[in-house]
Amino acid sequence: MARPITLCFTGCFTCLILVGVILFGCSFAVLELDEVGLKRSTTSNTIDQSQIYFSGRHFIGLTNTFIKYSRRWGIIDFATNGDRGLISGKTNDPSNIQIGVSIMYRIRFEMLPKLYLLYPGRQHRNDMMTSAQTAVSGVINTFSYDDFFKRRDVVQSRMAQAIANAFQRFYCELTLFQLNSIVLENRIEDSILAQEINKRDAITSQQRQSIQVLQGPVSYTHLRAHETPEHLVCRLLLEKKKLLTRRLDKS
């Protein structure tokens, strides 16, 4: 009689040990190398704000789980095929303009509990994109369209500062900002092109005047020797026209 009782006791003890091992194993959770986490109670739905967990295997208990965040830098692209389209704005001229930018940021992990309380659903990235778009549009209003070409570094620096300030409320810091593309209205591009052509024509005219002053009268043979392909075409067309005119006069 004692033998069956002993076997039953041994079996129950073994089961208890097995269950204990399983429960103990289930009390651990793993964070990967690129993850950071907060411990959340599944019973009270609250987080432990006293500790932030990094990569590794952690004992958190059966009634707790991890809220995981990526340790990698976040990337936001405002482009034709980006997270959102080009950012539109109006310069102080005023002129309509569209720009493409790239943004990289990282979460301030020491502020992770506050970020979770602000965004329990971890949907902060959408609000960050909206804030960045608003910040960039506000900076566009403070510059002329000419500044986007002549003072591009200043424009980019001002935009980066505006975005860095906007990201503070999300407990994130800006790590990189790049002004990638600038799209102007057609009339503005034509105006800029016309200005550059006028500048080049003025410089060319001044250089020709300087050469004439230094060299004095220039012979026809000298001009022929230094003419460009464009000048050659013009000269041949003019000579052809003169030749046709002479033939018509003779006939």
PDB file of C-alpha atoms in Angstrom:
ATOM      1  CA  MET A   1       0.000   0.000   0.000  1.00  0.00           C
ATOM      2  CA  ALA A   2       2.869   2.303   0.778  1.00  0.00           C
ATOM      3  CA  ARG A   3       4.394   1.816  -2.645  1.00  0.00           C
ATOM      4  CA  PRO A   4       1.411   3.234  -4.653  1.00  0.00           C
ATOM      5  CA  ILE A   5       1.235   6.208  -2.285  1.00  0.00           C
ATOM      6  CA  THR A   6       4.939   6.868  -2.772  1.00  0.00           C
ATOM      7  CA  LEU A   7       4.599   6.672  -6.540  1.00  0.00           C
ATOM      8  CA  CYS A   8       1.619   9.054  -6.477  1.00  0.00           C
ATOM      9  CA  PHE A   9       3.511  11.509  -4.308  1.00  0.00           C
ATOM     10  CA  THR A  10       6.538  11.301  -6.577  1.00  0.00           C
ATOM     11  CA  GLY A  11       4.376  11.883  -9.667  1.00  0.00           C
ATOM     12  CA  CYS A  12       2.650  14.913  -8.140  1.00  0.00           C
ATOM     13  CA  PHE A  13       5.961  16.380  -7.003  1.00  0.00           C
ATOM     14  CA  THR A  14       7.408  15.885 -10.485  1.00  0.00           C
ATOM     15  CA  CYS A  15       4.401  17.595 -12.065  1.00  0.00           C
ATOM     16  CA  LEU A  16       4.723  20.507  -9.667  1.00  0.00           C
ATOM     17  CA  ILE A  17       8.391  20.880 -10.518  1.00  0.00           C
ATOM     18  CA  LEU A  18       7.610  20.705 -14.250  1.00  0.00           C
ATOM     19  CA  VAL A  19       4.857  23.323 -13.943  1.00  0.00           C
ATOM     20  CA  GLY A  20       7.156  25.513 -11.885  1.00  0.00           C
ATOM     21  CA  VAL A  21       9.885  25.306 -14.501  1.00  0.00           C
ATOM     22  CA  ILE A  22       7.415  26.179 -17.264  1.00  0.00           C
ATOM     23  CA  LEU A  23       6.026  29.116 -15.309  1.00  0.00           C
ATOM     24  CA  PHE A  24       9.501  30.296 -14.442  1.00  0.00           C
ATOM     25  CA  GLY A  25      10.495  30.119 -18.114  1.00  0.00           C
ATOM     26  CA  CYS A  26       7.387  32.058 -19.129  1.00  0.00           C
ATOM     27  CA  SER A  27       8.342  34.805 -16.692  1.00  0.00           C
ATOM     28  CA  PHE A  28      11.225  35.847 -18.938  1.00  0.00           C
ATOM     29  CA  ALA A  29      11.002  38.125 -21.968  1.00  0.00           C
ATOM     30  CA  VAL A  30      13.603  38.956 -24.593  1.00  0.00           C
ATOM     31  CA  LEU A  31      14.545  42.285 -26.149  1.00  0.00           C
ATOM     32  CA  GLU A  32      16.597  42.208 -29.351  1.00  0.00           C
ATOM     33  CA  LEU A  33      19.747  44.264 -29.918  1.00  0.00           C
ATOM     34  CA  ASP A  34      17.810  47.035 -31.667  1.00  0.00           C
ATOM     35  CA  GLU A  35      14.995  47.181 -29.098  1.00  0.00           C
ATOM     36  CA  VAL A  36      14.296  48.967 -25.841  1.00  0.00           C
ATOM     37  CA  GLY A  37      11.256  48.328 -23.678  1.00  0.00           C
ATOM     38  CA  LEU A  38       9.009  49.288 -20.796  1.00  0.00           C
ATOM     39  CA  LYS A  39       7.456  46.715 -18.485  1.00  0.00           C
ATOM     40  CA  ARG A  40       3.669  46.828 -18.524  1.00  0.00           C
ATOM     41  CA  SER A  41       1.324  44.995 -16.170  1.00  0.00           C
ATOM     42  CA  THR A  42      -1.337  43.029 -18.025  1.00  0.00           C
ATOM     43  CA  THR A  43      -3.620  43.096 -14.984  1.00  0.00           C
ATOM     44  CA  SER A  44      -3.557  46.819 -14.118  1.00  0.00           C
ATOM     45  CA  ASN A  45      -2.485  48.027 -17.601  1.00  0.00           C
ATOM     46  CA  THR A  46       0.139  50.316 -16.080  1.00  0.00           C
ATOM     47  CA  ILE A  47       3.846  50.653 -16.815  1.00  0.00           C
ATOM     48  CA  ASP A  48       6.845  50.545 -14.538  1.00  0.00           C
ATOM     49  CA  GLN A  49       8.329  54.043 -14.885  1.00  0.00           C
ATOM     50  CA  SER A  50      11.292  53.284 -12.662  1.00  0.00           C
ATOM     51  CA  GLN A  51      13.245  51.176 -15.147  1.00  0.00           C
ATOM     52  CA  ILE A  52      13.963  51.057 -18.876  1.00  0.00           C
ATOM     53  CA  TYR A  53      15.007  47.714 -20.321  1.00  0.00           C
ATOM     54  CA  PHE A  54      17.560  47.247 -23.074  1.00  0.00           C
ATOM     55  CA  SER A  55      18.564  44.227 -25.161  1.00  0.00           C
ATOM     56  CA  GLY A  56      18.775  40.891 -23.360  1.00  0.00           C
ATOM     57  CA  ARG A  57      16.684  38.324 -21.498  1.00  0.00           C
ATOM     58  CA  HIS A  58      14.825  39.764 -18.513  1.00  0.00           C
ATOM     59  CA  PHE A  59      12.758  38.304 -15.705  1.00  0.00           C
ATOM     60  CA  ILE A  60       9.528  40.324 -15.640  1.00  0.00           C
ATOM     61  CA  GLY A  61       7.008  37.869 -14.139  1.00  0.00           C
ATOM     62  CA  LEU A  62       3.975  36.125 -15.545  1.00  0.00           C
ATOM     63  CA  THR A  63       1.621  39.086 -15.373  1.00  0.00           C
ATOM     64  CA  ASN A  64       3.917  41.540 -17.171  1.00  0.00           C
ATOM     65  CA  THR A  65       4.904  42.132 -20.777  1.00  0.00           C
ATOM     66  CA  PHE A  66       7.184  44.470 -22.706  1.00  0.00           C
ATOM     67  CA  ILE A  67       6.169  47.565 -24.643  1.00  0.00           C
ATOM     68  CA  LYS A  68       8.905  47.606 -27.265  1.00  0.00           C
ATOM     69  CA  TYR A  69      10.452  50.544 -29.143  1.00  0.00           C
ATOM     70  CA  SER A  70      13.130  50.510 -31.812  1.00  0.00           C
ATOM     71  CA  ARG A  71      16.586  51.794 -30.930  1.00  0.00           C
ATOM     72  CA  ARG A  72      17.252  52.610 -34.577  1.00  0.00           C
ATOM     73  CA  TRP A  73      17.044  56.136 -35.885  1.00  0.00           C
ATOM     74  CA  GLY A  74      13.660  56.984 -37.314  1.00  0.00           C
ATOM     75  CA  ILE A  75      13.474  58.278 -40.892  1.00  0.00           C
ATOM     76  CA  ILE A  76      10.875  60.614 -42.388  1.00  0.00           C
ATOM     77  CA  ASP A  77      10.962  61.484 -46.092  1.00  0.00           C
ATOM     78  CA  PHE A  78       8.947  64.274 -47.649  1.00  0.00           C
ATOM     79  CA  ALA A  79       9.208  63.432 -51.348  1.00  0.00           C
ATOM     80  CA  THR A  80       7.105  62.427 -54.328  1.00  0.00           C
ATOM     81  CA  ASN A  81       7.354  58.779 -53.298  1.00  0.00           C
ATOM     82  CA  GLY A  82       8.161  59.360 -49.619  1.00  0.00           C
ATOM     83  CA  ASP A  83       6.236  58.998 -46.364  1.00  0.00           C
ATOM     84  CA  ARG A  84       4.407  62.145 -47.380  1.00  0.00           C
ATOM     85  CA  GLY A  85       4.540  64.320 -50.473  1.00  0.00           C
ATOM     86  CA  LEU A  86       6.584  67.449 -51.062  1.00  0.00           C
ATOM     87  CA  ILE A  87       6.064  70.246 -48.542  1.00  0.00           C
ATOM     88  CA  SER A  88       4.283  73.237 -50.079  1.00  0.00           C
ATOM     89  CA  GLY A  89       4.733  76.789 -48.905  1.00  0.00           C
ATOM     90  CA  LYS A  90       4.766  80.426 -49.944  1.00  0.00           C
ATOM     91  CA  THR A  91       7.870  82.593 -49.795  1.00  0.00           C
ATOM     92  CA  ASN A  92       7.769  86.197 -48.571  1.00  0.00           C
ATOM     93  CA  ASP A  93       7.893  87.440 -52.223  1.00  0.00           C
ATOM     94  CA  PRO A  94       5.291  85.809 -52.304  1.00  0.00           C
ATOM     95  CA  SER A  95       5.854  82.804 -54.594  1.00  0.00           C
ATOM     96  CA  ASN A  96       4.650  79.229 -54.359  1.00  0.00           C
ATOM     97  CA  ILE A  97       7.365  76.647 -53.736  1.00  0.00           C
ATOM     98  CA  GLN A  98       7.619  72.924 -52.987  1.00  0.00           C
ATOM     99  CA  ILE A  99      10.559  71.263 -51.285  1.00  0.00           C
ATOM    100  CA  GLY A 100      11.640  67.709 -50.515  1.00  0.00           C
ATOM    101  CA  VAL A 101      13.429  66.981 -47.239  1.00  0.00           C
ATOM    102  CA  SER A 102      14.788  63.991 -45.318  1.00  0.00           C
ATOM    103  CA  ILE A 103      14.681  63.815 -41.523  1.00  0.00           C
ATOM    104  CA  MET A 104      16.396  61.410 -39.131  1.00  0.00           C
ATOM    105  CA  TYR A 105      15.638  61.357 -35.410  1.00  0.00           C
ATOM    106  CA  ARG A 106      16.024  59.204 -32.322  1.00  0.00           C
ATOM    107  CA  ILE A 107      13.905  58.692 -29.235  1.00  0.00           C
ATOM    108  CA  ARG A 108      15.335  59.969 -25.976  1.00  0.00           C
ATOM    109  CA  PHE A 109      15.133  56.659 -24.114  1.00  0.00           C
ATOM    110  CA  GLU A 110      15.379  58.281 -20.702  1.00  0.00           C
ATOM    111  CA  MET A 111      12.048  59.959 -21.529  1.00  0.00           C
ATOM    112  CA  LEU A 112      10.397  56.776 -22.816  1.00  0.00           C
ATOM    113  CA  PRO A 113       7.825  56.507 -19.965  1.00  0.00           C
ATOM    114  CA  LYS A 114       6.586  60.033 -20.709  1.00  0.00           C
ATOM    115  CA  LEU A 115       6.370  59.265 -24.428  1.00  0.00           C
ATOM    116  CA  TYR A 116       4.293  56.163 -23.690  1.00  0.00           C
ATOM    117  CA  LEU A 117       1.936  58.091 -21.418  1.00  0.00           C
ATOM    118  CA  LEU A 118       1.521  60.725 -24.131  1.00  0.00           C
ATOM    119  CA  TYR A 119       1.056  58.148 -26.899  1.00  0.00           C
ATOM    120  CA  PRO A 120      -0.007  54.776 -25.429  1.00  0.00           C
ATOM    121  CA  GLY A 121      -0.733  53.493 -28.933  1.00  0.00           C
ATOM    122  CA  ARG A 122       2.758  54.517 -30.160  1.00  0.00           C
ATOM    123  CA  GLN A 123       1.223  56.588 -32.981  1.00  0.00           C
ATOM    124  CA  HIS A 124       3.560  59.521 -32.312  1.00  0.00           C
ATOM    125  CA  ARG A 125       5.267  59.217 -35.728  1.00  0.00           C
ATOM    126  CA  ASN A 126       2.223  60.546 -37.617  1.00  0.00           C
ATOM    127  CA  ASP A 127       2.025  63.574 -35.348  1.00  0.00           C
ATOM    128  CA  MET A 128       5.772  64.109 -35.756  1.00  0.00           C
ATOM    129  CA  MET A 129       5.388  64.240 -39.545  1.00  0.00           C
ATOM    130  CA  THR A 130       2.591  66.796 -39.226  1.00  0.00           C
ATOM    131  CA  SER A 131       4.661  68.926 -36.839  1.00  0.00           C
ATOM    132  CA  ALA A 132       7.700  68.756 -39.137  1.00  0.00           C
ATOM    133  CA  GLN A 133       5.599  69.779 -42.131  1.00  0.00           C
ATOM    134  CA  THR A 134       4.166  72.749 -40.236  1.00  0.00           C
ATOM    135  CA  ALA A 135       7.621  73.807 -39.021  1.00  0.00           C
ATOM    136  CA  VAL A 136       9.145  73.704 -42.511  1.00  0.00           C
ATOM    137  CA  SER A 137       6.227  75.617 -44.040  1.00  0.00           C
ATOM    138  CA  GLY A 138       6.668  78.307 -41.408  1.00  0.00           C
ATOM    139  CA  VAL A 139      10.340  78.710 -42.282  1.00  0.00           C
ATOM    140  CA  ILE A 140       9.561  78.953 -46.004  1.00  0.00           C
ATOM    141  CA  ASN A 141       7.475  82.071 -45.269  1.00  0.00           C
ATOM    142  CA  THR A 142      10.521  83.878 -43.861  1.00  0.00           C
ATOM    143  CA  PHE A 143      12.692  83.603 -47.004  1.00  0.00           C
ATOM    144  CA  SER A 144      12.456  84.783 -50.606  1.00  0.00           C
ATOM    145  CA  TYR A 145      12.609  82.291 -53.463  1.00  0.00           C
ATOM    146  CA  ASP A 146      16.029  83.703 -54.337  1.00  0.00           C
ATOM    147  CA  ASP A 147      17.306  82.692 -50.882  1.00  0.00           C
ATOM    148  CA  PHE A 148      16.656  79.028 -51.635  1.00  0.00           C
ATOM    149  CA  PHE A 149      19.488  79.187 -54.194  1.00  0.00           C
ATOM    150  CA  LYS A 150      21.836  81.852 -52.872  1.00  0.00           C
ATOM    151  CA  ARG A 151      21.451  81.079 -49.143  1.00  0.00           C
ATOM    152  CA  ARG A 152      20.479  77.437 -49.225  1.00  0.00           C
ATOM    153  CA  ASP A 153      22.702  76.521 -46.266  1.00  0.00           C
ATOM    154  CA  VAL A 154      21.050  79.195 -44.135  1.00  0.00           C
ATOM    155  CA  VAL A 155      17.574  77.990 -45.122  1.00  0.00           C
ATOM    156  CA  GLN A 156      18.491  74.397 -44.312  1.00  0.00           C
ATOM    157  CA  SER A 157      19.950  75.356 -40.927  1.00  0.00           C
ATOM    158  CA  ARG A 158      16.838  77.360 -40.012  1.00  0.00           C
ATOM    159  CA  MET A 159      14.556  74.469 -40.978  1.00  0.00           C
ATOM    160  CA  ALA A 160      16.618  72.002 -38.960  1.00  0.00           C
ATOM    161  CA  GLN A 161      16.340  74.200 -35.876  1.00  0.00           C
ATOM    162  CA  ALA A 162      12.576  74.570 -36.308  1.00  0.00           C
ATOM    163  CA  ILE A 163      12.123  70.790 -36.583  1.00  0.00           C
ATOM    164  CA  ALA A 164      14.396  70.144 -33.587  1.00  0.00           C
ATOM    165  CA  ASN A 165      12.209  72.462 -31.509  1.00  0.00           C
ATOM    166  CA  ALA A 166       9.033  70.783 -32.769  1.00  0.00           C
ATOM    167  CA  PHE A 167      10.336  67.294 -31.907  1.00  0.00           C
ATOM    168  CA  GLN A 168      10.964  68.188 -28.264  1.00  0.00           C
ATOM    169  CA  ARG A 169       7.319  67.634 -27.388  1.00  0.00           C
ATOM    170  CA  PHE A 170       7.662  64.057 -28.662  1.00  0.00           C
ATOM    171  CA  TYR A 171      10.773  63.452 -26.516  1.00  0.00           C
ATOM    172  CA  CYS A 172      12.825  62.932 -29.667  1.00  0.00           C
ATOM    173  CA  GLU A 173      15.923  64.693 -30.926  1.00  0.00           C
ATOM    174  CA  LEU A 174      16.866  65.521 -34.501  1.00  0.00           C
ATOM    175  CA  THR A 175      19.997  63.716 -35.708  1.00  0.00           C
ATOM    176  CA  LEU A 176      20.026  64.709 -39.394  1.00  0.00           C
ATOM    177  CA  PHE A 177      18.169  67.091 -41.699  1.00  0.00           C
ATOM    178  CA  GLN A 178      18.716  67.381 -45.441  1.00  0.00           C
ATOM    179  CA  LEU A 179      17.087  69.771 -47.910  1.00  0.00           C
ATOM    180  CA  ASN A 180      16.952  67.556 -50.993  1.00  0.00           C
ATOM    181  CA  SER A 181      14.953  69.260 -53.735  1.00  0.00           C
ATOM    182  CA  ILE A 182      13.379  72.615 -54.574  1.00  0.00           C
ATOM    183  CA  VAL A 183      10.517  72.917 -57.050  1.00  0.00           C
ATOM    184  CA  LEU A 184       9.527  76.410 -58.183  1.00  0.00           C
ATOM    185  CA  GLU A 185       6.724  77.674 -60.358  1.00  0.00           C
ATOM    186  CA  ASN A 186       7.538  77.761 -64.075  1.00  0.00           C
ATOM    187  CA  ARG A 187       7.385  81.545 -64.176  1.00  0.00           C
ATOM    188  CA  ILE A 188       9.916  81.759 -61.355  1.00  0.00           C
ATOM    189  CA  GLU A 189      12.296  79.357 -63.078  1.00  0.00           C
ATOM    190  CA  ASP A 190      11.985  81.391 -66.287  1.00  0.00           C
ATOM    191  CA  SER A 191      12.673  84.583 -64.363  1.00  0.00           C
ATOM    192  CA  ILE A 192      15.776  83.116 -62.722  1.00  0.00           C
ATOM    193  CA  LEU A 193      17.027  81.826 -66.071  1.00  0.00           C
ATOM    194  CA  ALA A 194      16.481  85.229 -67.700  1.00  0.00           C
ATOM    195  CA  GLN A 195      18.394  86.940 -64.873  1.00  0.00           C
ATOM    196  CA  GLU A 196      21.340  84.578 -65.277  1.00  0.00           C
ATOM    197  CA  ILE A 197      21.381  85.087 -69.057  1.00  0.00           C
ATOM    198  CA  ASN A 198      21.349  88.868 -68.621  1.00  0.00           C
ATOM    199  CA  LYS A 199      24.219  88.649 -66.131  1.00  0.00           C
ATOM    200  CA  ARG A 200      26.296  86.521 -68.496  1.00  0.00           C
ATOM    201  CA  ASP A 201      25.555  88.816 -71.436  1.00  0.00           C
ATOM    202  CA  ALA A 202      26.637  91.829 -69.400  1.00  0.00           C
ATOM    203  CA  ILE A 203      29.889  90.103 -68.381  1.00  0.00           C
ATOM    204  CA  THR A 204      30.573  89.070 -71.984  1.00  0.00           C
ATOM    205  CA  SER A 205      29.955  92.623 -73.208  1.00  0.00           C
ATOM    206  CA  GLN A 206      32.354  94.053 -70.620  1.00  0.00           C
ATOM    207  CA  GLN A 207      35.035  91.532 -71.553  1.00  0.00           C
ATOM    208  CA  ARG A 208      34.698  92.385 -75.241  1.00  0.00           C
ATOM    209  CA  GLN A 209      35.003  96.092 -74.508  1.00  0.00           C
ATOM    210  CA  SER A 210      38.099  95.468 -72.397  1.00  0.00           C
ATOM    211  CA  ILE A 211      39.697  93.427 -75.177  1.00  0.00           C
ATOM    212  CA  GLN A 212      38.963  96.128 -77.751  1.00  0.00           C
ATOM    213  CA  VAL A 213      40.516  98.776 -75.520  1.00  0.00           C
ATOM    214  CA  LEU A 214      43.638  96.711 -74.923  1.00  0.00           C
ATOM    215  CA  GLN A 215      44.119  95.419 -78.479  1.00  0.00           C
ATOM    216  CA  GLY A 216      42.863  98.352 -80.482  1.00  0.00           C
ATOM    217  CA  PRO A 217      41.345  97.762 -83.923  1.00  0.00           C
ATOM    218  CA  VAL A 218      41.045  94.055 -84.720  1.00  0.00           C
ATOM    219  CA  SER A 219      41.471  92.812 -88.274  1.00  0.00           C
ATOM    220  CA  TYR A 220      38.903  90.654 -90.050  1.00  0.00           C
ATOM    221  CA  THR A 221      41.501  87.889 -90.380  1.00  0.00           C
ATOM    222  CA  HIS A 222      42.091  87.931 -86.613  1.00  0.00           C
ATOM    223  CA  LEU A 223      38.376  87.630 -85.905  1.00  0.00           C
ATOM    224  CA  ARG A 224      38.148  84.710 -88.331  1.00  0.00           C
ATOM    225  CA  ALA A 225      40.950  82.930 -86.517  1.00  0.00           C
ATOM    226  CA  HIS A 226      39.225  83.191 -83.126  1.00  0.00           C
ATOM    227  CA  GLU A 227      35.588  82.753 -84.055  1.00  0.00           C
ATOM    228  CA  THR A 228      33.533  80.131 -82.228  1.00  0.00           C
ATOM    229  CA  PRO A 229      31.396  77.475 -83.980  1.00  0.00           C
ATOM    230  CA  GLU A 230      28.330  79.609 -83.286  1.00  0.00           C
ATOM    231  CA  HIS A 231      29.980  82.658 -84.871  1.00  0.00           C
ATOM    232  CA  LEU A 232      30.993  80.530 -87.857  1.00  0.00           C
ATOM    233  CA  VAL A 233      27.409  79.483 -88.502  1.00  0.00           C
ATOM    234  CA  CYS A 234      26.197  83.066 -88.295  1.00  0.00           C
ATOM    235  CA  ARG A 235      28.934  84.281 -90.643  1.00  0.00           C
ATOM    236  CA  LEU A 236      28.213  81.583 -93.231  1.00  0.00           C
ATOM    237  CA  LEU A 237      24.503  82.368 -93.159  1.00  0.00           C
ATOM    238  CA  LEU A 238      25.195  86.074 -93.649  1.00  0.00           C
ATOM    239  CA  GLU A 239      27.583  85.412 -96.533  1.00  0.00           C
ATOM    240  CA  LYS A 240      25.039  83.116 -98.163  1.00  0.00           C
ATOM    241  CA  LYS A 241      22.399  85.822 -97.851  1.00  0.00           C
ATOM    242  CA  LYS A 242      24.708  88.421 -99.422  1.00  0.00           C
ATOM    243  CA  LEU A 243      25.524  86.078-102.297  1.00  0.00           C
ATOM    244  CA  LEU A 244      21.853  85.450-103.051  1.00  0.00           C
ATOM    245  CA  THR A 245      21.165  89.183-102.924  1.00  0.00           C
ATOM    246  CA  ARG A 246      23.924  89.874-105.490  1.00  0.00           C
ATOM    247  CA  ARG A 247      22.611  87.230-107.893  1.00  0.00           C
ATOM    248  CA  LEU A 248      19.122  88.627-107.689  1.00  0.00           C
ATOM    249  CA  ASP A 249      20.436  92.130-108.376  1.00  0.00           C
ATOM    250  CA  LYS A 250      22.331  90.938-111.476  1.00  0.00           C
ATOM    251  CA  SER A 251      19.348  89.110-112.884  1.00  0.00           C
TER     252      SER A 251
END
